Amino acid sequence: MKICYLNRHLQDDTGVGAFCLALTKSITGIRSDVSYNILTGEDMLSGGFFGLAFNFFKIRRFFSQHDIIHALDAWPYGVIAALFSLGLKKTVLITAIGTGAVEPLYHILKRSLLIWAYRSAHKVVAVSSNTKSEILKVIPDLKIEVINHGVDYQKFKSQISNLKIIEDLKPYILSVGWLKPRKGLIYSLRAFALIVAKFPNLRYLIVGEGLEYENLVAESTRLGVRDKIIILKKVSEEYLVSLYKAAELFLLLPQSDSKDIEGFGLVFLEAAACGLPVIGTYKSGAADAIWEGHNGLLVESRDSQAAAAAMLKILTDNALRNKFSRNSILFAQKMSWARAARLYLNIYEFQVR
């Protein structure tokens, strides 16, 4: 079986890159007879409309050498997969992730093309129940299977390094992710400001970079907590694991920002793999990445009061916190990439037999 994956890029510090690398590694680890190639928006799929037109026959020839064309997100890769494989009699699979799976459905020029691609695909998979429900708001009769992302638990088992640096930061709550509105960091910052008086030594540590940096600095100044907010832009993988392990809890409040949505939220599983209690939001990818009531809590998006109450509940109840910590490890072990890979392999095998 030979698979052609279409993806934006292969950078492992982003969700889409990490997904592609982890999935392909896990699939070939389970089935040695499966081979694959990856086309990205940085090579043959680059250049926009004119680049695709120029490479049309080259991409078609490449597709013809594979049994399955698997697009990792719907726009534009699902459309490319469906359009460029017309007449080739190849199996087309679209994994709907986040914004690229939903936002174009509300775009006057992209809507019809994306709906056609979804209906043309042999199988549509969503990475979360929320992504599925967002698509069904526009295409209610579309059949969609949900396969959640996984986490490499072994990667997060390492011991804490940089002990002196970590100790100087403690105690802190942690958020990890790009600094963009859909992450809801403004609301988590406000939630932190509501509880900080009860925990005068507590800090809020954010790991990420992006356009929201200045807004976060301004908001923390307005709230009077600027001296308790630490924003780290780039950290090594080893240091990030250490930051997870030493945190009091993990907090991120994803929201829909004009249909820019959080597809799944790998960081919630990373935090769980490090034994952290987690707090996320309903109606977002976080809902599938948290074992609600067992390893963490969900609140409504944009509700800083509810997020503050959730933090207080965990920080003031050691028994609950220890329970969440133990269950986070169990949840992370269950949500492996091998589990996700087997589910995708079942689809591949069914479609090509």
mmCIF file of N, CA and C in Angstrom, residues 74-159:
data_model
loop_
_atom_site.group_PDB
_atom_site.id
_atom_site.type_symbol
_atom_site.label_atom_id
_atom_site.label_comp_id
_atom_site.label_asym_id
_atom_site.label_seq_id
_atom_site.Cartn_x
_atom_site.Cartn_y
_atom_site.Cartn_z
ATOM 1 N N ALA A 74 -8.576 20.222 5.061
ATOM 2 C CA ALA A 74 -9.494 20.303 3.927
ATOM 3 C C ALA A 74 -9.130 21.399 2.932
ATOM 4 N N TRP A 75 -8.783 22.579 3.438
ATOM 5 C CA TRP A 75 -8.427 23.677 2.535
ATOM 6 C C TRP A 75 -6.967 24.052 2.759
ATOM 7 N N PRO A 76 -6.193 24.073 1.661
ATOM 8 C CA PRO A 76 -6.599 23.741 0.297
ATOM 9 C C PRO A 76 -6.353 22.286 -0.085
ATOM 10 N N TYR A 77 -5.768 21.491 0.824
ATOM 11 C CA TYR A 77 -5.237 20.187 0.425
ATOM 12 C C TYR A 77 -6.312 19.163 0.092
ATOM 13 N N GLY A 78 -7.439 19.233 0.780
ATOM 14 C CA GLY A 78 -8.533 18.337 0.419
ATOM 15 C C GLY A 78 -9.069 18.646 -0.957
ATOM 16 N N VAL A 79 -9.156 19.923 -1.283
ATOM 17 C CA VAL A 79 -9.617 20.338 -2.608
ATOM 18 C C VAL A 79 -8.618 19.893 -3.671
ATOM 19 N N ILE A 80 -7.328 20.090 -3.400
ATOM 20 C CA ILE A 80 -6.293 19.661 -4.350
ATOM 21 C C ILE A 80 -6.356 18.156 -4.560
ATOM 22 N N ALA A 81 -6.499 17.403 -3.477
ATOM 23 C CA ALA A 81 -6.553 15.948 -3.574
ATOM 24 C C ALA A 81 -7.722 15.491 -4.433
ATOM 25 N N ALA A 82 -8.892 16.067 -4.198
ATOM 26 C CA ALA A 82 -10.084 15.665 -4.947
ATOM 27 C C ALA A 82 -10.002 16.108 -6.409
ATOM 28 N N LEU A 83 -9.547 17.331 -6.636
ATOM 29 C CA LEU A 83 -9.523 17.894 -7.986
ATOM 30 C C LEU A 83 -8.445 17.261 -8.856
ATOM 31 N N PHE A 84 -7.254 17.112 -8.323
ATOM 32 C CA PHE A 84 -6.129 16.628 -9.132
ATOM 33 C C PHE A 84 -6.143 15.118 -9.315
ATOM 34 N N SER A 85 -6.999 14.413 -8.583
ATOM 35 C CA SER A 85 -7.075 12.957 -8.756
ATOM 36 C C SER A 85 -8.278 12.533 -9.604
ATOM 37 N N LEU A 86 -9.017 13.499 -10.126
ATOM 38 C CA LEU A 86 -10.178 13.166 -10.961
ATOM 39 C C LEU A 86 -9.772 12.248 -12.115
ATOM 40 N N GLY A 87 -10.501 11.144 -12.242
ATOM 41 C CA GLY A 87 -10.245 10.206 -13.332
ATOM 42 C C GLY A 87 -9.143 9.210 -13.061
ATOM 43 N N LEU A 88 -8.422 9.349 -11.955
ATOM 44 C CA LEU A 88 -7.307 8.445 -11.655
ATOM 45 C C LEU A 88 -7.757 7.200 -10.889
ATOM 46 N N LYS A 89 -9.000 7.222 -10.404
ATOM 47 C CA LYS A 89 -9.551 6.108 -9.629
ATOM 48 C C LYS A 89 -8.710 5.804 -8.385
ATOM 49 N N LYS A 90 -8.311 6.864 -7.722
ATOM 50 C CA LYS A 90 -7.562 6.729 -6.480
ATOM 51 C C LYS A 90 -8.477 7.013 -5.293
ATOM 52 N N THR A 91 -8.177 6.392 -4.154
ATOM 53 C CA THR A 91 -8.933 6.657 -2.939
ATOM 54 C C THR A 91 -8.488 7.995 -2.352
ATOM 55 N N VAL A 92 -9.447 8.878 -2.111
ATOM 56 C CA VAL A 92 -9.154 10.191 -1.541
ATOM 57 C C VAL A 92 -9.714 10.262 -0.122
ATOM 58 N N LEU A 93 -8.839 10.595 0.815
ATOM 59 C CA LEU A 93 -9.224 10.725 2.214
ATOM 60 C C LEU A 93 -8.887 12.150 2.664
ATOM 61 N N ILE A 94 -9.842 12.803 3.334
ATOM 62 C CA ILE A 94 -9.612 14.139 3.873
ATOM 63 C C ILE A 94 -9.709 14.085 5.385
ATOM 64 N N THR A 95 -8.658 14.542 6.068
ATOM 65 C CA THR A 95 -8.724 14.742 7.509
ATOM 66 C C THR A 95 -9.001 16.222 7.751
ATOM 67 N N ALA A 96 -10.131 16.506 8.341
ATOM 68 C CA ALA A 96 -10.532 17.882 8.651
ATOM 69 C C ALA A 96 -9.961 18.247 10.014
ATOM 70 N N ILE A 97 -9.124 19.275 10.051
ATOM 71 C CA ILE A 97 -8.431 19.589 11.299
ATOM 72 C C ILE A 97 -9.093 20.748 12.029
ATOM 73 N N GLY A 98 -8.902 21.952 11.561
ATOM 74 C CA GLY A 98 -9.424 23.106 12.286
ATOM 75 C C GLY A 98 -9.941 24.179 11.365
ATOM 76 N N THR A 99 -9.267 25.316 11.374
ATOM 77 C CA THR A 99 -9.722 26.475 10.597
ATOM 78 C C THR A 99 -9.865 26.148 9.121
ATOM 79 N N GLY A 100 -8.896 25.441 8.551
ATOM 80 C CA GLY A 100 -8.944 25.101 7.128
ATOM 81 C C GLY A 100 -10.086 24.179 6.758
ATOM 82 N N ALA A 101 -10.668 23.524 7.762
ATOM 83 C CA ALA A 101 -11.795 22.631 7.515
ATOM 84 C C ALA A 101 -13.128 23.337 7.619
ATOM 85 N N VAL A 102 -13.128 24.516 8.252
ATOM 86 C CA VAL A 102 -14.391 25.175 8.583
ATOM 87 C C VAL A 102 -14.520 26.573 7.975
ATOM 88 N N GLU A 103 -13.544 27.424 8.178
ATOM 89 C CA GLU A 103 -13.650 28.828 7.754
ATOM 90 C C GLU A 103 -13.983 28.989 6.269
ATOM 91 N N PRO A 104 -13.381 28.192 5.352
ATOM 92 C CA PRO A 104 -13.726 28.346 3.936
ATOM 93 C C PRO A 104 -15.190 28.056 3.615
ATOM 94 N N LEU A 105 -15.882 27.316 4.483
ATOM 95 C CA LEU A 105 -17.302 27.038 4.254
ATOM 96 C C LEU A 105 -18.160 28.291 4.376
ATOM 97 N N TYR A 106 -17.575 29.363 4.915
ATOM 98 C CA TYR A 106 -18.287 30.637 5.065
ATOM 99 C C TYR A 106 -17.728 31.693 4.116
ATOM 100 N N HIS A 107 -16.894 31.253 3.179
ATOM 101 C CA HIS A 107 -16.280 32.150 2.209
ATOM 102 C C HIS A 107 -17.014 32.019 0.886
ATOM 103 N N ILE A 108 -17.436 33.132 0.312
ATOM 104 C CA ILE A 108 -18.292 33.109 -0.873
ATOM 105 C C ILE A 108 -17.666 32.382 -2.058
ATOM 106 N N LEU A 109 -16.346 32.475 -2.209
ATOM 107 C CA LEU A 109 -15.689 31.848 -3.349
ATOM 108 C C LEU A 109 -15.219 30.422 -3.059
ATOM 109 N N LYS A 110 -14.906 30.117 -1.806
ATOM 110 C CA LYS A 110 -14.340 28.813 -1.458
ATOM 111 C C LYS A 110 -15.401 27.777 -1.094
ATOM 112 N N ARG A 111 -16.556 28.241 -0.633
ATOM 113 C CA ARG A 111 -17.582 27.373 -0.077
ATOM 114 C C ARG A 111 -17.955 26.211 -0.999
ATOM 115 N N SER A 112 -18.349 26.508 -2.230
ATOM 116 C CA SER A 112 -18.828 25.462 -3.146
ATOM 117 C C SER A 112 -17.733 24.451 -3.453
ATOM 118 N N LEU A 113 -16.522 24.945 -3.629
ATOM 119 C CA LEU A 113 -15.410 24.053 -3.959
ATOM 120 C C LEU A 113 -15.100 23.108 -2.804
ATOM 121 N N LEU A 114 -15.134 23.628 -1.588
ATOM 122 C CA LEU A 114 -14.836 22.775 -0.439
ATOM 123 C C LEU A 114 -15.956 21.773 -0.186
ATOM 124 N N ILE A 115 -17.198 22.199 -0.325
ATOM 125 C CA ILE A 115 -18.321 21.253 -0.169
ATOM 126 C C ILE A 115 -18.199 20.135 -1.195
ATOM 127 N N TRP A 116 -17.856 20.494 -2.433
ATOM 128 C CA TRP A 116 -17.668 19.477 -3.477
ATOM 129 C C TRP A 116 -16.559 18.508 -3.097
ATOM 130 N N ALA A 117 -15.444 19.016 -2.564
ATOM 131 C CA ALA A 117 -14.325 18.156 -2.173
ATOM 132 C C ALA A 117 -14.736 17.204 -1.058
ATOM 133 N N TYR A 118 -15.449 17.718 -0.060
ATOM 134 C CA TYR A 118 -15.924 16.856 1.024
ATOM 135 C C TYR A 118 -16.811 15.739 0.474
ATOM 136 N N ARG A 119 -17.708 16.076 -0.414
ATOM 137 C CA ARG A 119 -18.634 15.077 -0.957
ATOM 138 C C ARG A 119 -17.941 14.123 -1.923
ATOM 139 N N SER A 120 -16.854 14.560 -2.536
ATOM 140 C CA SER A 120 -16.130 13.722 -3.497
ATOM 141 C C SER A 120 -15.205 12.724 -2.810
ATOM 142 N N ALA A 121 -14.755 13.055 -1.615
ATOM 143 C CA ALA A 121 -13.809 12.184 -0.910
ATOM 144 C C ALA A 121 -14.459 10.857 -0.548
ATOM 145 N N HIS A 122 -13.672 9.804 -0.567
ATOM 146 C CA HIS A 122 -14.177 8.491 -0.170
ATOM 147 C C HIS A 122 -14.431 8.429 1.329
ATOM 148 N N LYS A 123 -13.671 9.232 2.081
ATOM 149 C CA LYS A 123 -13.829 9.251 3.525
ATOM 150 C C LYS A 123 -13.399 10.606 4.060
ATOM 151 N N VAL A 124 -14.201 11.144 5.002
ATOM 152 C CA VAL A 124 -13.845 12.379 5.698
ATOM 153 C C VAL A 124 -13.693 12.048 7.174
ATOM 154 N N VAL A 125 -12.563 12.429 7.723
ATOM 155 C CA VAL A 125 -12.270 12.214 9.142
ATOM 156 C C VAL A 125 -12.054 13.577 9.785
ATOM 157 N N ALA A 126 -12.591 13.785 10.968
ATOM 158 C CA ALA A 126 -12.342 15.003 11.735
ATOM 159 C C ALA A 126 -11.487 14.660 12.949
ATOM 160 N N VAL A 127 -10.621 15.586 13.350
ATOM 161 C CA VAL A 127 -9.728 15.305 14.476
ATOM 162 C C VAL A 127 -10.416 15.519 15.820
ATOM 163 N N SER A 128 -11.598 16.112 15.809
ATOM 164 C CA SER A 128 -12.337 16.310 17.062
ATOM 165 C C SER A 128 -13.828 16.369 16.781
ATOM 166 N N SER A 129 -14.603 16.150 17.810
ATOM 167 C CA SER A 129 -16.061 16.238 17.692
ATOM 168 C C SER A 129 -16.489 17.654 17.348
ATOM 169 N N ASN A 130 -15.742 18.639 17.840
ATOM 170 C CA ASN A 130 -16.088 20.032 17.549
ATOM 171 C C ASN A 130 -15.891 20.356 16.076
ATOM 172 N N THR A 131 -14.770 19.916 15.489
ATOM 173 C CA THR A 131 -14.556 20.136 14.061
ATOM 174 C C THR A 131 -15.662 19.477 13.252
ATOM 175 N N LYS A 132 -16.024 18.270 13.631
ATOM 176 C CA LYS A 132 -17.124 17.578 12.950
ATOM 177 C C LYS A 132 -18.407 18.381 13.037
ATOM 178 N N SER A 133 -18.764 18.841 14.222
ATOM 179 C CA SER A 133 -20.032 19.558 14.392
ATOM 180 C C SER A 133 -20.034 20.873 13.632
ATOM 181 N N GLU A 134 -18.879 21.534 13.530
ATOM 182 C CA GLU A 134 -18.792 22.788 12.778
ATOM 183 C C GLU A 134 -19.026 22.552 11.287
ATOM 184 N N ILE A 135 -18.514 21.450 10.758
ATOM 185 C CA ILE A 135 -18.734 21.124 9.343
ATOM 186 C C ILE A 135 -20.200 20.766 9.109
ATOM 187 N N LEU A 136 -20.771 20.003 10.034
ATOM 188 C CA LEU A 136 -22.161 19.572 9.873
ATOM 189 C C LEU A 136 -23.160 20.718 9.951
ATOM 190 N N LYS A 137 -22.752 21.844 10.520
ATOM 191 C CA LYS A 137 -23.621 23.024 10.512
ATOM 192 C C LYS A 137 -23.887 23.489 9.086
ATOM 193 N N VAL A 138 -22.938 23.231 8.199
ATOM 194 C CA VAL A 138 -23.064 23.661 6.799
ATOM 195 C C VAL A 138 -23.467 22.501 5.904
ATOM 196 N N ILE A 139 -22.952 21.285 6.187
ATOM 197 C CA ILE A 139 -23.254 20.098 5.362
ATOM 198 C C ILE A 139 -23.822 19.028 6.301
ATOM 199 N N PRO A 140 -25.074 19.161 6.717
ATOM 200 C CA PRO A 140 -25.615 18.287 7.772
ATOM 201 C C PRO A 140 -25.676 16.809 7.437
ATOM 202 N N ASP A 141 -25.674 16.444 6.155
ATOM 203 C CA ASP A 141 -25.793 15.030 5.793
ATOM 204 C C ASP A 141 -24.438 14.374 5.495
ATOM 205 N N LEU A 142 -23.342 15.100 5.695
ATOM 206 C CA LEU A 142 -22.023 14.548 5.396
ATOM 207 C C LEU A 142 -21.633 13.515 6.450
ATOM 208 N N LYS A 143 -21.144 12.371 6.005
ATOM 209 C CA LYS A 143 -20.687 11.333 6.930
ATOM 210 C C LYS A 143 -19.244 11.637 7.331
ATOM 211 N N ILE A 144 -19.011 11.780 8.629
ATOM 212 C CA ILE A 144 -17.693 12.129 9.155
ATOM 213 C C ILE A 144 -17.364 11.218 10.335
ATOM 214 N N GLU A 145 -16.193 10.633 10.293
ATOM 215 C CA GLU A 145 -15.691 9.843 11.414
ATOM 216 C C GLU A 145 -14.717 10.709 12.220
ATOM 217 N N VAL A 146 -14.688 10.535 13.523
ATOM 218 C CA VAL A 146 -13.769 11.285 14.374
ATOM 219 C C VAL A 146 -12.615 10.383 14.813
ATOM 220 N N ILE A 147 -11.395 10.833 14.530
ATOM 221 C CA ILE A 147 -10.194 10.174 15.042
ATOM 222 C C ILE A 147 -9.347 11.251 15.708
ATOM 223 N N ASN A 148 -9.274 11.191 17.024
ATOM 224 C CA ASN A 148 -8.503 12.179 17.770
ATOM 225 C C ASN A 148 -7.003 12.014 17.549
ATOM 226 N N HIS A 149 -6.285 13.104 17.708
ATOM 227 C CA HIS A 149 -4.828 13.052 17.697
ATOM 228 C C HIS A 149 -4.332 12.237 18.884
ATOM 229 N N GLY A 150 -3.050 11.926 18.859
ATOM 230 C CA GLY A 150 -2.432 11.196 19.947
ATOM 231 C C GLY A 150 -1.268 11.970 20.539
ATOM 232 N N VAL A 151 -0.576 11.332 21.458
ATOM 233 C CA VAL A 151 0.601 11.934 22.069
ATOM 234 C C VAL A 151 1.642 10.834 22.281
ATOM 235 N N ASP A 152 2.898 11.191 22.139
ATOM 236 C CA ASP A 152 3.999 10.266 22.386
ATOM 237 C C ASP A 152 4.335 10.326 23.875
ATOM 238 N N TYR A 153 3.706 9.464 24.646
ATOM 239 C CA TYR A 153 3.872 9.510 26.105
ATOM 240 C C TYR A 153 5.332 9.348 26.526
ATOM 241 N N GLN A 154 6.068 8.478 25.855
ATOM 242 C CA GLN A 154 7.463 8.225 26.220
ATOM 243 C C GLN A 154 8.312 9.490 26.143
ATOM 244 N N LYS A 155 7.980 10.358 25.214
ATOM 245 C CA LYS A 155 8.734 11.595 25.013
ATOM 246 C C LYS A 155 8.649 12.509 26.231
ATOM 247 N N PHE A 156 7.573 12.378 27.003
ATOM 248 C CA PHE A 156 7.339 13.279 28.123
ATOM 249 C C PHE A 156 7.624 12.629 29.478
ATOM 250 N N LYS A 157 8.288 11.472 29.454
ATOM 251 C CA LYS A 157 8.602 10.781 30.702
ATOM 252 C C LYS A 157 9.928 11.244 31.311
ATOM 253 N N SER A 158 10.677 12.041 30.572
ATOM 254 C CA SER A 158 12.006 12.434 31.033
ATOM 255 C C SER A 158 11.946 13.234 32.332
ATOM 256 N N GLN A 159 13.030 13.221 33.047
ATOM 257 C CA GLN A 159 13.111 13.954 34.307
ATOM 258 C C GLN A 159 13.288 15.448 34.042
#
